[in-house]
PDB file of C-alpha atoms and ligand atoms in Angstrom:
ATOM      1  CA  MET A   1     221.102 157.710 188.860  1.00  0.00           C
ATOM      2  CA  LEU A   2     224.164 157.631 191.046  1.00  0.00           C
ATOM      3  CA  THR A   3     225.605 160.788 192.509  1.00  0.00           C
ATOM      4  CA  ARG A   4     229.337 161.427 192.336  1.00  0.00           C
ATOM      5  CA  LEU A   5     229.540 160.703 196.053  1.00  0.00           C
ATOM      6  CA  GLN A   6     227.836 157.326 195.593  1.00  0.00           C
ATOM      7  CA  SER A   7     230.151 156.503 192.694  1.00  0.00           C
ATOM      8  CA  ASN A   8     233.178 157.400 194.781  1.00  0.00           C
ATOM      9  CA  LYS A   9     231.905 155.287 197.665  1.00  0.00           C
ATOM     10  CA  LEU A  10     231.414 152.328 195.343  1.00  0.00           C
ATOM     11  CA  PHE A  11     234.863 152.841 193.888  1.00  0.00           C
ATOM     12  CA  SER A  12     236.384 152.793 197.368  1.00  0.00           C
ATOM     13  CA  LYS A  13     234.429 149.656 198.134  1.00  0.00           C
ATOM     14  CA  VAL A  14     235.950 147.965 195.075  1.00  0.00           C
ATOM     15  CA  LEU A  15     239.431 148.771 196.260  1.00  0.00           C
ATOM     16  CA  LEU A  16     238.563 147.702 199.786  1.00  0.00           C
ATOM     17  CA  SER A  17     236.969 144.409 198.791  1.00  0.00           C
ATOM     18  CA  ARG A  18     239.850 143.625 196.442  1.00  0.00           C
ATOM     19  CA  TYR A  19     242.228 144.261 199.301  1.00  0.00           C
ATOM     20  CA  ASN A  20     240.165 142.401 201.917  1.00  0.00           C
ATOM     21  CA  ASN A  21     239.707 139.344 199.779  1.00  0.00           C
ATOM     22  CA  GLY A  22     243.351 139.143 198.895  1.00  0.00           C
ATOM     23  CA  PHE A  23     241.903 138.399 195.499  1.00  0.00           C
ATOM     24  CA  PRO A  24     243.296 140.860 193.042  1.00  0.00           C
ATOM     25  CA  ASN A  25     243.576 138.505 190.091  1.00  0.00           C
ATOM     26  CA  LEU A  26     239.979 137.597 189.420  1.00  0.00           C
ATOM     27  CA  ILE A  27     239.077 140.883 187.833  1.00  0.00           C
ATOM     28  CA  SER A  28     241.532 141.997 185.209  1.00  0.00           C
ATOM     29  CA  GLY A  29     242.369 145.688 185.065  1.00  0.00           C
ATOM     30  CA  SER A  30     240.070 146.236 182.107  1.00  0.00           C
ATOM     31  CA  GLN A  31     237.148 144.415 183.695  1.00  0.00           C
ATOM     32  CA  PHE A  32     237.724 146.331 186.894  1.00  0.00           C
ATOM     33  CA  LEU A  33     237.617 149.655 185.098  1.00  0.00           C
ATOM     34  CA  ARG A  34     234.683 148.461 183.057  1.00  0.00           C
ATOM     35  CA  GLY A  35     232.745 147.873 186.280  1.00  0.00           C
ATOM     36  CA  PHE A  36     233.555 151.368 187.445  1.00  0.00           C
ATOM     37  CA  ASN A  37     232.788 152.883 184.061  1.00  0.00           C
ATOM     38  CA  GLU A  38     229.417 151.115 184.053  1.00  0.00           C
ATOM     39  CA  ILE A  39     228.543 152.950 187.234  1.00  0.00           C
ATOM     40  CA  THR A  40     229.677 156.379 186.143  1.00  0.00           C
ATOM     41  CA  LYS A  41     228.296 155.960 182.609  1.00  0.00           C
ATOM     42  CA  HIS A  42     224.797 155.430 183.958  1.00  0.00           C
ATOM     43  CA  ARG A  43     224.800 158.955 185.326  1.00  0.00           C
ATOM     44  CA  PHE A  44     224.776 160.325 181.804  1.00  0.00           C
ATOM     45  CA  SER A  45     223.255 157.779 179.447  1.00  0.00           C
ATOM     46  CA  VAL A  46     220.222 155.617 178.973  1.00  0.00           C
ATOM     47  CA  MET A  47     220.907 152.052 180.127  1.00  0.00           C
ATOM     48  CA  SER A  48     220.818 149.184 177.623  1.00  0.00           C
ATOM     49  CA  GLY A  49     219.120 145.875 178.435  1.00  0.00           C
ATOM     50  CA  GLU A  50     222.542 144.320 179.101  1.00  0.00           C
ATOM     51  CA  ASN A  51     223.433 147.086 181.537  1.00  0.00           C
ATOM     52  CA  LEU A  52     220.106 146.665 183.284  1.00  0.00           C
ATOM     53  CA  ARG A  53     220.827 142.938 183.651  1.00  0.00           C
ATOM     54  CA  SER A  54     224.238 143.794 185.087  1.00  0.00           C
ATOM     55  CA  LEU A  55     222.690 146.186 187.527  1.00  0.00           C
ATOM     56  CA  SER A  56     220.142 143.582 188.608  1.00  0.00           C
ATOM     57  CA  ASN A  57     223.161 141.454 189.585  1.00  0.00           C
ATOM     58  CA  CYS A  58     224.005 144.265 191.997  1.00  0.00           C
ATOM     59  CA  ALA A  59     220.781 143.630 193.908  1.00  0.00           C
ATOM     60  CA  SER A  60     221.846 142.280 197.260  1.00  0.00           C
ATOM     61  CA  PRO A  61     221.992 139.384 197.897  1.00  0.00           C
ATOM     62  CA  ARG A  62     222.446 137.620 194.558  1.00  0.00           C
ATOM     63  CA  ASN A  63     219.952 135.031 193.353  1.00  0.00           C
ATOM     64  CA  TYR A  64     221.365 131.708 192.240  1.00  0.00           C
ATOM     65  CA  ARG A  65     220.605 128.358 190.617  1.00  0.00           C
ATOM     66  CA  VAL A  66     221.336 124.990 192.148  1.00  0.00           C
ATOM     67  CA  VAL A  67     223.042 122.264 190.097  1.00  0.00           C
ATOM     68  CA  VAL A  68     222.817 118.775 191.541  1.00  0.00           C
ATOM     69  CA  ALA A  69     222.687 115.094 190.621  1.00  0.00           C
ATOM     70  CA  ALA A  70     220.482 113.042 192.938  1.00  0.00           C
ATOM     71  CA  THR A  71     218.779 109.680 193.228  1.00  0.00           C
ATOM     72  CA  ARG A  72     215.016 109.341 193.756  1.00  0.00           C
ATOM     73  CA  GLU A  73     215.731 109.265 197.507  1.00  0.00           C
ATOM     74  CA  MET A  74     217.743 112.506 197.063  1.00  0.00           C
ATOM     75  CA  GLY A  75     221.058 110.758 197.680  1.00  0.00           C
ATOM     76  CA  ILE A  76     223.957 112.818 196.313  1.00  0.00           C
ATOM     77  CA  GLY A  77     227.155 111.344 197.747  1.00  0.00           C
ATOM     78  CA  LYS A  78     228.845 108.366 199.356  1.00  0.00           C
ATOM     79  CA  ASP A  79     231.880 108.599 201.655  1.00  0.00           C
ATOM     80  CA  GLY A  80     232.837 112.047 200.406  1.00  0.00           C
ATOM     81  CA  LYS A  81     232.621 111.113 196.726  1.00  0.00           C
ATOM     82  CA  LEU A  82     230.090 110.923 193.914  1.00  0.00           C
ATOM     83  CA  PRO A  83     228.572 107.420 193.955  1.00  0.00           C
ATOM     84  CA  TRP A  84     228.398 107.168 190.133  1.00  0.00           C
ATOM     85  CA  ARG A  85     230.592 107.839 187.121  1.00  0.00           C
ATOM     86  CA  LEU A  86     228.679 109.763 184.493  1.00  0.00           C
ATOM     87  CA  PRO A  87     230.977 111.555 182.029  1.00  0.00           C
ATOM     88  CA  SER A  88     228.007 113.053 180.175  1.00  0.00           C
ATOM     89  CA  ASP A  89     226.727 114.562 183.435  1.00  0.00           C
ATOM     90  CA  LEU A  90     230.162 116.091 184.095  1.00  0.00           C
ATOM     91  CA  LYS A  91     230.127 117.472 180.548  1.00  0.00           C
ATOM     92  CA  PHE A  92     226.643 118.941 181.087  1.00  0.00           C
ATOM     93  CA  PHE A  93     227.758 120.428 184.431  1.00  0.00           C
ATOM     94  CA  LYS A  94     230.797 122.047 182.829  1.00  0.00           C
ATOM     95  CA  GLU A  95     228.873 123.454 179.869  1.00  0.00           C
ATOM     96  CA  LEU A  96     226.111 124.789 182.114  1.00  0.00           C
ATOM     97  CA  THR A  97     228.375 126.444 184.648  1.00  0.00           C
ATOM     98  CA  VAL A  98     231.038 127.808 182.274  1.00  0.00           C
ATOM     99  CA  THR A  99     228.835 129.261 179.531  1.00  0.00           C
ATOM    100  CA  THR A 100     228.056 132.974 179.691  1.00  0.00           C
ATOM    101  CA  SER A 101     226.144 135.101 177.239  1.00  0.00           C
ATOM    102  CA  ASP A 102     228.731 137.884 177.689  1.00  0.00           C
ATOM    103  CA  PRO A 103     232.212 136.561 176.775  1.00  0.00           C
ATOM    104  CA  GLU A 104     233.832 139.134 179.074  1.00  0.00           C
ATOM    105  CA  LYS A 105     232.110 137.712 182.134  1.00  0.00           C
ATOM    106  CA  LYS A 106     232.465 134.561 184.188  1.00  0.00           C
ATOM    107  CA  ASN A 107     230.039 132.563 186.287  1.00  0.00           C
ATOM    108  CA  ALA A 108     230.595 131.717 189.942  1.00  0.00           C
ATOM    109  CA  VAL A 109     230.308 128.255 191.503  1.00  0.00           C
ATOM    110  CA  VAL A 110     229.608 128.208 195.242  1.00  0.00           C
ATOM    111  CA  MET A 111     230.529 125.051 197.164  1.00  0.00           C
ATOM    112  CA  GLY A 112     231.171 123.691 200.638  1.00  0.00           C
ATOM    113  CA  ARG A 113     234.706 123.004 201.832  1.00  0.00           C
ATOM    114  CA  LYS A 114     234.209 119.210 201.603  1.00  0.00           C
ATOM    115  CA  THR A 115     233.045 119.387 197.994  1.00  0.00           C
ATOM    116  CA  TRP A 116     236.064 121.579 197.205  1.00  0.00           C
ATOM    117  CA  GLU A 117     238.327 118.941 198.769  1.00  0.00           C
ATOM    118  CA  SER A 118     236.581 116.170 196.807  1.00  0.00           C
ATOM    119  CA  ILE A 119     237.722 117.756 193.531  1.00  0.00           C
ATOM    120  CA  PRO A 120     241.076 116.246 192.510  1.00  0.00           C
ATOM    121  CA  LEU A 121     243.917 118.742 192.995  1.00  0.00           C
ATOM    122  CA  GLU A 122     244.681 118.871 189.297  1.00  0.00           C
ATOM    123  CA  PHE A 123     241.085 119.906 188.496  1.00  0.00           C
ATOM    124  CA  ARG A 124     240.632 122.653 191.071  1.00  0.00           C
ATOM    125  CA  PRO A 125     239.858 125.457 191.003  1.00  0.00           C
ATOM    126  CA  LEU A 126     237.217 124.581 188.417  1.00  0.00           C
ATOM    127  CA  PRO A 127     238.553 126.468 185.406  1.00  0.00           C
ATOM    128  CA  GLY A 128     236.776 129.384 183.775  1.00  0.00           C
ATOM    129  CA  ARG A 129     234.633 130.047 186.861  1.00  0.00           C
ATOM    130  CA  LEU A 130     235.029 131.966 190.097  1.00  0.00           C
ATOM    131  CA  ASN A 131     235.232 129.246 192.781  1.00  0.00           C
ATOM    132  CA  VAL A 132     233.616 130.411 196.029  1.00  0.00           C
ATOM    133  CA  VAL A 133     234.456 127.995 198.853  1.00  0.00           C
ATOM    134  CA  LEU A 134     232.428 128.076 202.081  1.00  0.00           C
ATOM    135  CA  THR A 135     234.091 127.318 205.388  1.00  0.00           C
ATOM    136  CA  ARG A 136     233.460 128.449 208.968  1.00  0.00           C
ATOM    137  CA  SER A 137     237.097 127.869 209.835  1.00  0.00           C
ATOM    138  CA  GLN A 138     239.289 130.944 210.306  1.00  0.00           C
ATOM    139  CA  SER A 139     242.417 128.895 209.699  1.00  0.00           C
ATOM    140  CA  SER A 140     241.419 127.023 206.583  1.00  0.00           C
ATOM    141  CA  ASP A 141     244.294 125.830 204.402  1.00  0.00           C
ATOM    142  CA  ILE A 142     242.377 126.497 201.183  1.00  0.00           C
ATOM    143  CA  THR A 143     244.717 128.465 198.970  1.00  0.00           C
ATOM    144  CA  THR A 144     243.035 131.564 197.614  1.00  0.00           C
ATOM    145  CA  GLY A 145     244.318 133.129 194.454  1.00  0.00           C
ATOM    146  CA  GLU A 146     243.166 133.537 190.932  1.00  0.00           C
ATOM    147  CA  ASN A 147     239.546 132.360 190.721  1.00  0.00           C
ATOM    148  CA  VAL A 148     239.238 131.230 194.363  1.00  0.00           C
ATOM    149  CA  VAL A 149     237.479 133.148 197.151  1.00  0.00           C
ATOM    150  CA  ILE A 150     236.647 131.905 200.642  1.00  0.00           C
ATOM    151  CA  CYS A 151     233.459 132.972 202.430  1.00  0.00           C
ATOM    152  CA  GLY A 152     232.281 132.263 205.974  1.00  0.00           C
ATOM    153  CA  SER A 153     228.556 131.905 205.251  1.00  0.00           C
ATOM    154  CA  ILE A 154     226.100 131.558 202.392  1.00  0.00           C
ATOM    155  CA  PRO A 155     224.579 135.047 202.877  1.00  0.00           C
ATOM    156  CA  SER A 156     228.030 136.640 202.940  1.00  0.00           C
ATOM    157  CA  ALA A 157     228.951 134.853 199.690  1.00  0.00           C
ATOM    158  CA  LEU A 158     225.762 136.038 197.991  1.00  0.00           C
ATOM    159  CA  GLU A 159     226.299 139.559 199.294  1.00  0.00           C
ATOM    160  CA  LEU A 160     229.915 139.611 198.114  1.00  0.00           C
ATOM    161  CA  LEU A 161     228.819 138.492 194.640  1.00  0.00           C
ATOM    162  CA  ALA A 162     226.288 141.347 194.593  1.00  0.00           C
ATOM    163  CA  GLU A 163     229.035 143.897 195.224  1.00  0.00           C
ATOM    164  CA  VAL A 164     231.179 145.760 192.750  1.00  0.00           C
ATOM    165  CA  PRO A 165     233.198 144.455 190.954  1.00  0.00           C
ATOM    166  CA  TYR A 166     231.664 140.961 191.134  1.00  0.00           C
ATOM    167  CA  CYS A 167     228.166 142.103 190.185  1.00  0.00           C
ATOM    168  CA  PHE A 168     229.578 143.311 186.861  1.00  0.00           C
ATOM    169  CA  ALA A 169     232.126 140.569 186.261  1.00  0.00           C
ATOM    170  CA  ILE A 170     230.077 137.559 187.382  1.00  0.00           C
ATOM    171  CA  GLU A 171     227.117 136.695 185.190  1.00  0.00           C
ATOM    172  CA  LYS A 172     225.421 133.780 186.966  1.00  0.00           C
ATOM    173  CA  VAL A 173     225.820 132.123 190.335  1.00  0.00           C
ATOM    174  CA  PHE A 174     225.548 128.345 190.636  1.00  0.00           C
ATOM    175  CA  VAL A 175     225.415 126.558 193.976  1.00  0.00           C
ATOM    176  CA  ILE A 176     227.060 123.188 193.331  1.00  0.00           C
ATOM    177  CA  GLY A 177     227.016 121.347 196.687  1.00  0.00           C
ATOM    178  CA  GLY A 178     227.480 119.406 198.728  1.00  0.00           C
ATOM    179  CA  GLY A 179     224.865 118.163 201.159  1.00  0.00           C
ATOM    180  CA  GLN A 180     225.263 120.815 203.867  1.00  0.00           C
ATOM    181  CA  ILE A 181     225.162 123.653 201.347  1.00  0.00           C
ATOM    182  CA  PHE A 182     222.197 122.232 199.393  1.00  0.00           C
ATOM    183  CA  ARG A 183     220.251 121.797 202.633  1.00  0.00           C
ATOM    184  CA  GLU A 184     220.495 125.571 203.177  1.00  0.00           C
ATOM    185  CA  THR A 185     220.015 126.714 199.585  1.00  0.00           C
ATOM    186  CA  LEU A 186     217.860 124.274 197.612  1.00  0.00           C
ATOM    187  CA  ASN A 187     214.408 125.579 198.527  1.00  0.00           C
ATOM    188  CA  ALA A 188     215.512 128.962 199.893  1.00  0.00           C
ATOM    189  CA  SER A 189     214.000 132.130 198.435  1.00  0.00           C
ATOM    190  CA  GLY A 190     217.172 133.125 196.511  1.00  0.00           C
ATOM    191  CA  CYS A 191     217.058 129.928 194.438  1.00  0.00           C
ATOM    192  CA  GLU A 192     215.463 130.737 191.108  1.00  0.00           C
ATOM    193  CA  ALA A 193     216.040 127.404 189.339  1.00  0.00           C
ATOM    194  CA  ILE A 194     217.247 123.881 190.035  1.00  0.00           C
ATOM    195  CA  HIS A 195     219.124 121.903 187.397  1.00  0.00           C
ATOM    196  CA  ILE A 196     218.915 118.335 188.587  1.00  0.00           C
ATOM    197  CA  THR A 197     220.309 115.194 187.026  1.00  0.00           C
ATOM    198  CA  GLU A 198     217.723 112.677 188.153  1.00  0.00           C
ATOM    199  CA  ILE A 199     219.403 109.318 188.733  1.00  0.00           C
ATOM    200  CA  GLY A 200     216.834 106.609 188.067  1.00  0.00           C
ATOM    201  CA  THR A 201     218.984 103.646 189.124  1.00  0.00           C
ATOM    202  CA  SER A 202     219.061 102.742 192.805  1.00  0.00           C
ATOM    203  CA  ILE A 203     222.547 103.550 194.140  1.00  0.00           C
ATOM    204  CA  GLU A 204     223.697 103.507 197.764  1.00  0.00           C
ATOM    205  CA  CYS A 205     224.401 106.977 199.213  1.00  0.00           C
ATOM    206  CA  ASN A 206     225.137 108.399 202.656  1.00  0.00           C
ATOM    207  CA  THR A 207     224.740 112.112 201.896  1.00  0.00           C
ATOM    208  CA  PHE A 208     221.171 113.224 201.299  1.00  0.00           C
ATOM    209  CA  ILE A 209     219.378 116.488 200.556  1.00  0.00           C
ATOM    210  CA  PRO A 210     215.729 117.541 200.948  1.00  0.00           C
ATOM    211  CA  SER A 211     213.230 117.074 198.125  1.00  0.00           C
ATOM    212  CA  ILE A 212     212.436 119.956 195.804  1.00  0.00           C
ATOM    213  CA  ASP A 213     209.492 121.907 197.248  1.00  0.00           C
ATOM    214  CA  SER A 214     206.771 121.390 194.639  1.00  0.00           C
ATOM    215  CA  SER A 215     204.723 124.261 196.070  1.00  0.00           C
ATOM    216  CA  CYS A 216     207.515 126.662 194.994  1.00  0.00           C
ATOM    217  CA  PHE A 217     209.109 124.966 191.975  1.00  0.00           C
ATOM    218  CA  GLN A 218     207.638 123.697 188.743  1.00  0.00           C
ATOM    219  CA  LEU A 219     209.203 121.260 186.278  1.00  0.00           C
ATOM    220  CA  TRP A 220     210.123 123.285 183.232  1.00  0.00           C
ATOM    221  CA  TYR A 221     212.184 120.832 181.201  1.00  0.00           C
ATOM    222  CA  SER A 222     213.055 117.147 181.343  1.00  0.00           C
ATOM    223  CA  SER A 223     215.306 115.338 178.873  1.00  0.00           C
ATOM    224  CA  LYS A 224     214.613 111.926 177.443  1.00  0.00           C
ATOM    225  CA  PRO A 225     215.931 109.050 179.622  1.00  0.00           C
ATOM    226  CA  LEU A 226     219.644 108.368 179.131  1.00  0.00           C
ATOM    227  CA  GLU A 227     221.947 105.559 180.277  1.00  0.00           C
ATOM    228  CA  GLU A 228     225.681 105.431 180.915  1.00  0.00           C
ATOM    229  CA  ASN A 229     227.795 102.907 182.861  1.00  0.00           C
ATOM    230  CA  ASN A 230     224.560 101.037 183.733  1.00  0.00           C
ATOM    231  CA  VAL A 231     223.120 104.156 185.376  1.00  0.00           C
ATOM    232  CA  ARG A 232     219.799 105.531 184.117  1.00  0.00           C
ATOM    233  CA  PHE A 233     219.387 109.279 184.385  1.00  0.00           C
ATOM    234  CA  SER A 234     217.772 112.361 182.844  1.00  0.00           C
ATOM    235  CA  PHE A 235     218.394 116.095 182.996  1.00  0.00           C
ATOM    236  CA  ALA A 236     215.607 118.229 184.451  1.00  0.00           C
ATOM    237  CA  THR A 237     215.174 121.906 185.235  1.00  0.00           C
ATOM    238  CA  TYR A 238     212.728 123.243 187.789  1.00  0.00           C
ATOM    239  CA  VAL A 239     211.944 126.965 187.990  1.00  0.00           C
ATOM    240  CA  ARG A 240     210.597 128.922 190.910  1.00  0.00           C
ATOM    241  CA  VAL A 241     206.953 129.781 190.432  1.00  0.00           C
ATOM    242  CA  ARG A 242     206.071 130.921 193.911  1.00  0.00           C
ATOM    243  CA  SER A 243     207.977 132.455 196.771  1.00  0.00           C
ATOM    244  CA  ARG A 244     207.465 130.824 200.130  1.00  0.00           C
ATOM    245  CA  THR A 245     207.607 134.211 201.853  1.00  0.00           C
ATOM    246  CA  THR A 246     205.224 136.259 199.708  1.00  0.00           C
ATOM    247  CA  ASP A 247     203.275 133.410 198.084  1.00  0.00           C
ATOM    248  CA  ASN A 248     202.586 135.496 195.008  1.00  0.00           C
ATOM    249  CA  TYR A 249     205.645 135.336 192.773  1.00  0.00           C
ATOM    250  CA  GLU A 250     204.969 133.930 189.336  1.00  0.00           C
ATOM    251  CA  VAL A 251     207.789 133.317 186.868  1.00  0.00           C
ATOM    252  CA  LYS A 252     207.193 135.336 183.732  1.00  0.00           C
ATOM    253  CA  ASP A 253     210.692 136.056 182.467  1.00  0.00           C
ATOM    254  CA  LEU A 254     212.867 132.971 182.101  1.00  0.00           C
ATOM    255  CA  SER A 255     215.793 134.876 180.589  1.00  0.00           C
ATOM    256  CA  PHE A 256     217.898 133.877 183.597  1.00  0.00           C
ATOM    257  CA  LEU A 257     217.965 130.298 182.337  1.00  0.00           C
ATOM    258  CA  PRO A 258     221.119 129.332 180.458  1.00  0.00           C
ATOM    259  CA  ARG A 259     220.586 129.299 176.696  1.00  0.00           C
ATOM    260  CA  MET A 260     221.535 125.608 176.484  1.00  0.00           C
ATOM    261  CA  ILE A 261     218.579 124.710 178.720  1.00  0.00           C
ATOM    262  CA  VAL A 262     216.148 126.777 176.658  1.00  0.00           C
ATOM    263  CA  GLU A 263     217.489 125.242 173.432  1.00  0.00           C
ATOM    264  CA  ARG A 264     217.218 121.704 174.819  1.00  0.00           C
ATOM    265  CA  ARG A 265     213.627 122.369 175.806  1.00  0.00           C
ATOM    266  CA  ASP A 266     212.781 123.698 172.343  1.00  0.00           C
ATOM    267  CA  GLU A 267     214.228 120.602 170.617  1.00  0.00           C
TER     268      GLU A 267
HETATM  269  N1  LIG B   1     225.575 114.759 193.510  1.00  0.00           N
HETATM  270  C1  LIG B   1     225.941 116.018 193.486  1.00  0.00           C
HETATM  271  O1  LIG B   1     225.435 116.841 192.710  1.00  0.00           O
HETATM  272  C2  LIG B   1     226.991 116.502 194.448  1.00  0.00           C
HETATM  273  C3  LIG B   1     227.507 117.784 194.352  1.00  0.00           C
HETATM  274  C4  LIG B   1     228.485 118.195 195.260  1.00  0.00           C
HETATM  275  C5  LIG B   1     228.929 117.307 196.225  1.00  0.00           C
HETATM  276  N2  LIG B   1     228.396 116.058 196.284  1.00  0.00           N
HETATM  277  C6  LIG B   1     228.810 115.118 197.312  1.00  0.00           C
HETATM  278  O2  LIG B   1     228.406 115.632 198.578  1.00  0.00           O
HETATM  279  C7  LIG B   1     229.328 115.173 199.564  1.00  0.00           C
HETATM  280  C8  LIG B   1     229.878 116.371 200.315  1.00  0.00           C
HETATM  281  O3  LIG B   1     228.804 117.030 200.984  1.00  0.00           O
HETATM  282  P1  LIG B   1     228.902 117.389 202.536  1.00  0.00           P
HETATM  283  O4  LIG B   1     227.547 117.739 203.011  1.00  0.00           O
HETATM  284  O5  LIG B   1     229.628 116.293 203.231  1.00  0.00           O
HETATM  285  O6  LIG B   1     229.891 118.631 202.552  1.00  0.00           O
HETATM  286  P2  LIG B   1     229.824 120.089 201.842  1.00  0.00           P
HETATM  287  O7  LIG B   1     228.449 120.634 201.943  1.00  0.00           O
HETATM  288  O8  LIG B   1     230.463 120.013 200.512  1.00  0.00           O
HETATM  289  O9  LIG B   1     230.843 120.900 202.760  1.00  0.00           O
HETATM  290  C9  LIG B   1     230.583 121.013 204.135  1.00  0.00           C
HETATM  291  C10 LIG B   1     231.518 122.042 204.724  1.00  0.00           C
HETATM  292  O10 LIG B   1     231.205 123.315 204.178  1.00  0.00           O
HETATM  293  C11 LIG B   1     231.326 124.304 205.188  1.00  0.00           C
HETATM  294  N3  LIG B   1     229.981 124.837 205.436  1.00  0.00           N
HETATM  295  C12 LIG B   1     228.808 124.186 205.495  1.00  0.00           C
HETATM  296  N4  LIG B   1     227.788 125.029 205.700  1.00  0.00           N
HETATM  297  C13 LIG B   1     228.357 126.262 205.792  1.00  0.00           C
HETATM  298  C14 LIG B   1     227.838 127.552 206.018  1.00  0.00           C
HETATM  299  N5  LIG B   1     226.528 127.771 206.184  1.00  0.00           N
HETATM  300  N6  LIG B   1     228.686 128.598 206.064  1.00  0.00           N
HETATM  301  C15 LIG B   1     230.024 128.403 205.883  1.00  0.00           C
HETATM  302  N7  LIG B   1     230.580 127.195 205.668  1.00  0.00           N
HETATM  303  C16 LIG B   1     229.752 126.137 205.627  1.00  0.00           C
HETATM  304  C17 LIG B   1     231.890 123.617 206.402  1.00  0.00           C
HETATM  305  O11 LIG B   1     233.296 123.676 206.243  1.00  0.00           O
HETATM  306  P3  LIG B   1     234.299 123.728 207.525  1.00  0.00           P
HETATM  307  O12 LIG B   1     234.159 122.384 208.176  1.00  0.00           O
HETATM  308  O13 LIG B   1     235.634 123.970 206.895  1.00  0.00           O
HETATM  309  O14 LIG B   1     233.816 124.870 208.385  1.00  0.00           O
HETATM  310  C18 LIG B   1     231.402 122.181 206.229  1.00  0.00           C
HETATM  311  O15 LIG B   1     232.186 121.227 206.897  1.00  0.00           O
HETATM  312  C19 LIG B   1     230.391 114.392 198.822  1.00  0.00           C
HETATM  313  O16 LIG B   1     230.057 113.009 198.844  1.00  0.00           O
HETATM  314  C20 LIG B   1     230.302 114.919 197.415  1.00  0.00           C
HETATM  315  O17 LIG B   1     230.771 114.007 196.454  1.00  0.00           O
HETATM  316  C21 LIG B   1     227.444 115.637 195.415  1.00  0.00           C
END
């Protein structure tokens, strides 16, 4: 239960973070108040499962899932671009990262500055998602605004997303690349699942990422082999079964997986 003082402190933090981020448009007035009401409401009522899930998003820092397409050698890019053209992979990526179980919420996509710049101007920010762009530069020319936030490090992004109002308004967090960001996040303890499009065809790349750590992650779903534009590929999902730090974390509740993944697996 939160005391009035704690509620007030959180409320101030909302105002402060909205001001600091220069990002007033992401959370509409109603969502903003909803976040605040969620906090105050919990002082008086029993929490529903949905509220509990929302509150677990307020655990700092946020957990996340990685979404990546990679060759067997873990190649993901060539000269700043994707080295393949797979419309069905783009469709899968969009469906996975946009879909929320609560229609009032959005998901967040976290990406490095170079991946942001690789998205054609007309397609960015990626619509229907909060775009979190990572840069160490203080004088970046990335335009913030509706649905775009800039963060200076991965931990600060995950902490921001665990704060009010984001922890109420953002349902899931997806780390979407590129190489530098995957190298820091792929096998890190906050990564609860990896959605990987496994490219079976040999394609030249010059951006690579580490392999999935099989002592921490277990294959949970793999689609049948597919082919498009002479590229063989399949969709796979790995889930964390063991934490590297505690060595005793077993996945029991897979409710964090997007429904589309669960449905595909059940087919
Ligand atoms: N196959 C896939 O699934 C996939 C997905 C995404 C991207 N890609 C490909 O990957 C390539 C781009 O990857 P990349 O490794 O060159 O670049 P990247 O990871 O997208 O971006 C690197 C930039 O992000 C910022 N950054 C990196 N680590 C940071 C940290 N810890 N904290 C704050 N900022 C940080 C830095 O920006 P500043 O220099 O501004 O400080 C850095 O220059 C492209 O070829 C792209 O097409 C592939």
